[in-house]
Tab-separated table of C-alpha atoms in Angstrom:
chain	number	residue	atom	x	y	z
Y	421	ASN	CA	138.295	180.068	40.272
Y	422	ILE	CA	136.836	181.180	43.464
Y	423	PRO	CA	133.197	183.246	43.895
Y	424	ALA	CA	132.881	186.299	45.454
Y	425	GLY	CA	131.792	186.088	49.175
Y	426	THR	CA	134.052	182.807	49.819
Y	427	PRO	CA	136.186	182.686	52.967
Y	428	ILE	CA	140.030	182.120	51.923
Y	429	ILE	CA	141.888	182.754	55.044
Y	430	VAL	CA	140.710	182.098	58.583
Y	431	GLU	CA	143.081	182.642	61.090
Y	432	ARG	CA	143.113	182.987	65.112
Y	433	ALA	CA	145.717	185.257	65.969
Y	434	PHE	CA	149.273	184.419	67.902
Y	435	GLY	CA	149.357	187.336	70.104
Y	436	TYR	CA	146.154	190.030	70.546
Y	437	VAL	CA	146.147	193.216	72.475
Y	438	SER	CA	142.929	194.734	73.146
Y	439	PHE	CA	142.333	198.173	73.090
Y	440	PHE	CA	138.469	197.765	75.085
Y	441	ASN	CA	139.838	198.393	78.663
Y	442	LEU	CA	142.013	201.310	77.873
Y	443	THR	CA	139.078	203.838	77.887
Y	444	SER	CA	136.680	204.102	80.895
Y	445	GLY	CA	132.949	202.958	80.264
Y	446	SER	CA	130.326	200.675	81.826
Y	447	LYS	CA	131.567	197.894	80.560
Y	448	VAL	CA	135.267	195.979	80.627
Y	449	GLU	CA	136.679	192.794	78.553
Y	450	CYS	CA	137.184	189.817	79.731
Y	451	ALA	CA	140.752	188.990	79.599
Y	452	ASN	CA	140.032	184.990	78.842
Y	453	CYS	CA	136.628	185.070	76.654
Y	454	ARG	CA	136.762	188.690	75.463
Y	455	LYS	CA	133.417	189.342	76.098
Y	456	GLU	CA	132.072	192.524	77.479
Y	457	VAL	CA	130.673	192.589	81.033
Y	458	GLN	CA	129.738	194.989	83.214
Y	459	ASN	CA	132.155	196.743	85.515
Y	460	VAL	CA	129.919	195.907	88.975
Y	461	ASN	CA	130.159	191.966	87.962
Y	462	ALA	CA	133.609	191.869	86.480
Y	463	ILE	CA	136.106	189.930	88.936
Y	464	SER	CA	139.569	191.766	88.607
Y	465	CYS	CA	143.083	190.501	88.935
Y	466	SER	CA	143.606	188.418	91.991
Y	467	CYS	CA	147.386	189.010	92.242
Y	468	LYS	CA	148.513	191.372	94.853
Y	469	LYS	CA	150.529	193.962	93.725
Y	470	ASP	CA	151.362	197.395	94.211
Y	471	GLU	CA	150.249	198.231	90.417
Y	472	SER	CA	147.046	197.176	88.858
Y	473	CYS	CA	147.768	195.131	85.568
Y	474	GLY	CA	144.133	196.299	84.033
Y	475	ALA	CA	143.095	192.244	83.738
Y	476	PHE	CA	139.131	191.479	84.447
Y	477	TYR	CA	136.922	188.683	83.721
Y	478	CYS	CA	133.632	187.560	83.395
Y	479	ASN	CA	133.506	184.884	85.909
Y	480	GLN	CA	135.614	182.503	88.246
Y	481	LYS	CA	136.225	179.991	85.189
Y	482	CYS	CA	137.514	182.330	83.083
Y	483	LEU	CA	139.969	183.547	85.414
Y	484	GLU	CA	141.019	180.004	86.365
Y	485	GLU	CA	141.519	178.938	82.702
Y	486	ASP	CA	143.697	182.247	82.182
Y	487	GLN	CA	145.862	181.796	85.429
Y	488	LYS	CA	148.972	180.834	83.471
Y	489	VAL	CA	148.888	183.415	81.018
Y	490	HIS	CA	148.122	186.059	83.815
Y	491	ASP	CA	150.737	184.769	85.983
Y	492	LEU	CA	153.401	185.247	83.505
Y	493	GLU	CA	152.676	188.882	82.336
Y	494	CYS	CA	150.629	190.125	85.420
Y	495	GLY	CA	154.111	191.714	86.950
Y	496	VAL	CA	155.340	192.913	83.611
Y	497	VAL	CA	152.205	194.772	82.373
Y	498	PRO	CA	152.403	197.363	84.940
Y	499	GLN	CA	155.816	198.454	83.919
Y	500	LEU	CA	155.143	198.519	79.952
Y	501	ALA	CA	154.112	202.488	80.097
Y	502	THR	CA	157.289	202.989	81.693
Y	503	ILE	CA	159.530	201.153	79.126
Y	504	ALA	CA	157.601	202.488	76.316
Y	505	ARG	CA	157.724	206.368	77.154
Y	506	THR	CA	161.409	206.192	78.419
Y	507	ASN	CA	162.499	204.568	75.075
Y	508	ASP	CA	159.950	206.485	72.943
Y	509	VAL	CA	158.232	203.459	71.715
Y	510	ASP	CA	154.739	202.051	71.244
Y	511	LEU	CA	153.124	200.477	74.249
Y	512	THR	CA	150.933	198.331	71.858
Y	513	LEU	CA	154.138	196.631	70.246
Y	514	LEU	CA	155.610	195.876	74.003
Y	515	ARG	CA	152.272	194.156	74.848
Y	516	LEU	CA	152.414	192.348	71.856
Y	517	VAL	CA	156.003	191.063	72.011
Y	518	LEU	CA	154.988	190.078	75.886
Y	519	ARG	CA	151.832	188.481	74.451
Y	520	ALA	CA	153.970	186.395	71.532
Y	521	SER	CA	156.606	185.338	74.105
Y	522	ILE	CA	153.714	184.051	76.755
Y	523	LEU	CA	152.033	182.270	73.690
Y	524	ARG	CA	155.418	180.488	72.777
Y	525	ILE	CA	155.314	178.846	76.387
Y	526	MET	CA	151.698	177.897	76.084
Y	527	GLU	CA	152.395	176.411	72.670
Y	528	LYS	CA	154.952	173.920	73.929
Y	529	GLU	CA	152.451	173.341	76.525
Y	530	GLU	CA	150.159	172.739	73.644
Y	531	ARG	CA	147.413	175.067	75.111
Y	532	THR	CA	147.286	177.175	72.047
Y	533	GLU	CA	144.268	175.289	70.082
Y	534	ASN	CA	143.682	176.649	66.905
Y	535	ARG	CA	146.130	179.344	66.691
Y	536	SER	CA	148.923	180.545	64.014
Y	537	THR	CA	151.875	179.073	65.523
Y	538	TRP	CA	155.193	180.635	66.734
Y	539	LYS	CA	156.918	179.007	63.642
Y	540	GLN	CA	154.681	181.081	61.484
Y	541	ALA	CA	154.952	184.071	63.593
Y	542	VAL	CA	158.994	184.321	63.560
Y	543	GLU	CA	158.604	183.730	59.790
Y	544	MET	CA	156.956	186.805	59.086
Y	545	VAL	CA	159.122	189.133	56.916
Y	546	SER	CA	161.071	191.911	59.155
Y	547	HIS	CA	162.989	194.297	56.869
Y	548	GLU	CA	165.002	195.100	59.941
Y	549	SER	CA	168.293	195.856	57.853
Y	550	LYS	CA	165.963	198.574	55.826
Y	551	THR	CA	164.387	199.897	59.473
Y	552	GLU	CA	165.240	203.450	60.189
Y	553	SER	CA	168.316	203.131	62.717
Y	554	LYS	CA	166.499	205.790	65.293
Y	555	TRP	CA	163.758	203.556	65.786
Y	556	LEU	CA	165.881	200.395	65.977
Y	557	PHE	CA	168.065	202.272	68.566
Y	558	SER	CA	164.819	202.858	70.621
Y	559	ILE	CA	163.573	199.321	69.964
Y	560	THR	CA	166.409	197.424	71.038
Y	561	ALA	CA	166.842	199.501	74.396
Y	562	ALA	CA	163.292	198.860	74.964
Y	563	MET	CA	163.643	195.228	74.618
Y	564	ARG	CA	166.612	195.183	76.937
Y	565	ALA	CA	164.820	196.806	79.301
Y	566	LEU	CA	161.590	194.646	78.907
Y	567	ILE	CA	163.321	191.178	79.503
Y	568	LYS	CA	165.068	192.572	82.555
Y	569	VAL	CA	161.401	192.423	84.051
Y	570	PHE	CA	160.353	189.240	82.630
Y	571	PRO	CA	159.755	186.449	84.853
Y	572	ASP	CA	162.352	183.505	84.267
Y	573	GLU	CA	160.072	181.586	82.424
Y	574	LEU	CA	159.748	184.299	79.863
Y	575	LYS	CA	163.524	184.890	79.685
Y	576	GLY	CA	163.994	181.471	78.884
Y	577	VAL	CA	162.167	181.976	75.527
Y	578	TRP	CA	164.858	183.930	74.447
Y	579	ASP	CA	167.873	182.537	76.405
Y	580	GLY	CA	168.200	185.986	78.160
Y	581	ASN	CA	168.970	187.644	75.153
Y	582	ALA	CA	166.843	190.461	73.476
Y	583	ASP	CA	168.639	190.561	69.956
Y	584	GLY	CA	165.437	187.772	69.086
Y	585	MET	CA	162.913	190.137	70.791
Y	586	VAL	CA	164.283	193.056	68.674
Y	587	THR	CA	163.831	190.952	65.056
Y	588	LEU	CA	160.111	189.930	66.523
Y	589	ALA	CA	159.182	193.703	67.252
Y	590	CYS	CA	160.339	194.383	63.729
Y	591	GLN	CA	157.973	191.563	62.273
Y	592	ILE	CA	155.084	192.801	64.280
Y	593	ASN	CA	155.583	196.489	63.534
Y	594	ARG	CA	155.517	195.662	59.906
Y	595	ASN	CA	152.585	192.787	59.734
Y	596	CYS	CA	150.469	193.358	62.586
Y	597	HIS	CA	146.976	194.084	62.124
Y	598	SER	CA	144.113	196.039	63.582
Y	599	ILE	CA	140.795	193.982	64.028
Y	600	THR	CA	137.200	195.278	63.765
Y	601	ASP	CA	134.280	193.864	66.080
Y	602	ALA	CA	132.368	191.067	64.371
Y	603	ASP	CA	129.025	192.978	65.000
Y	604	THR	CA	129.381	196.448	63.109
Y	605	GLN	CA	132.801	195.955	61.620
Y	606	GLU	CA	133.383	199.440	62.241
Y	607	ARG	CA	135.048	199.621	65.827
Y	608	VAL	CA	138.606	198.878	66.009
Y	609	ILE	CA	138.813	196.543	69.166
Y	610	GLY	CA	142.514	195.414	69.110
Y	611	VAL	CA	145.672	194.699	67.228
Y	612	ASP	CA	146.817	191.555	66.341
Y	613	ILE	CA	149.284	189.066	64.759
Y	614	PHE	CA	148.055	187.454	61.670
Y	615	PRO	CA	150.917	185.789	59.881
Y	616	SER	CA	149.037	184.187	57.206
Y	617	CYS	CA	146.767	187.306	56.576
Y	618	ALA	CA	150.192	189.022	56.547
Y	619	LEU	CA	150.980	187.472	53.477
Y	620	THR	CA	148.347	189.129	51.347
Y	621	ASN	CA	149.837	191.542	49.324
Y	622	HIS	CA	148.134	195.697	48.930
Y	623	SER	CA	146.304	196.604	45.778
Y	624	CYS	CA	144.254	199.523	44.960
Y	625	TYR	CA	141.556	197.337	43.431
Y	626	PRO	CA	141.674	194.491	45.933
Y	627	ASN	CA	139.724	191.271	45.101
Y	628	CYS	CA	139.479	190.460	48.961
Y	629	HIS	CA	138.906	192.023	52.060
Y	630	TYR	CA	139.768	191.537	55.943
Y	631	TYR	CA	137.519	191.484	58.805
Y	632	GLY	CA	137.141	190.268	62.196
Y	633	ILE	CA	134.910	187.354	63.176
Y	634	GLU	CA	134.037	185.385	66.519
Y	635	PRO	CA	135.133	183.952	67.927
Y	636	CYS	CA	137.594	186.978	69.222
Y	637	GLU	CA	141.097	187.367	68.164
Y	638	THR	CA	139.989	185.764	64.586
Y	639	MET	CA	140.384	187.449	61.376
Y	640	CYS	CA	138.948	186.237	57.848
Y	641	VAL	CA	140.041	187.510	54.484
Y	642	ARG	CA	136.976	186.975	52.028
Y	643	SER	CA	136.744	187.561	48.222
Y	644	LEU	CA	135.074	190.850	47.139
Y	645	ARG	CA	134.598	189.395	43.820
Y	646	ASP	CA	135.115	186.517	41.353
Y	647	ILE	CA	138.629	185.510	41.501
Y	648	LYS	CA	140.173	183.659	38.661
Y	649	GLN	CA	142.532	180.789	38.927
Y	650	GLY	CA	146.003	181.951	38.819
Y	651	GLU	CA	145.108	185.209	40.246
Y	652	GLU	CA	146.908	186.883	43.208
Y	653	ILE	CA	144.949	187.613	46.379
Y	654	THR	CA	145.251	190.925	47.198
Y	655	VAL	CA	143.574	193.183	49.830
Y	656	SER	CA	143.901	197.269	50.560
Y	657	TYR	CA	145.918	198.363	53.469
Y	658	ILE	CA	144.299	201.894	53.265
Y	659	ASP	CA	140.559	203.082	53.561
Y	660	ILE	CA	139.133	202.987	49.902
């Protein structure tokens, strides 16, 4: 039996897209540690590109720690909005496919400590065969456009073929979660890929709830009431 208030799943995302820097304000979010930093103190991306990738860091140490990830995404991020608009697909979905592809490389280099794994991510259900044909057509066109702007190292994740990216996009579309800030649990700060949390089914009378915790990009599924042995772990997919 599981008492009420027990953390059941604690999972760090395999892929995270922040909403923080999409709105103007006095603060930005560090692309490495995800801490908020005043605009005047933030260090911007040092890459010399015609268009900004929108990455900021709270200090030089964070910039250097994130350099490998940033080198792979810096030239791609400024092109995502055009790909999304041209193919009528969600920009956040494109950013999650990009980030998951990068984390695949980082995982091979053993630089994704305590995260969910690539194996878990690609085992999520996709329901690709049940997906609306119009959406599937659009996402296929978008993935083909996306892989063209990938650097060679990222293209290697997919063997230069966008078909696997389409399946991943379907998996993300079916399973991704929004995540709230750890302080108030009221502000949605991003969208993440949580393969283990995605295994929980919906109930209108759930026995668990998921919420964001520290460190950033981490979700916890916690029991709302006592759960008996053999009872399914459920959450609500909607506000109740």
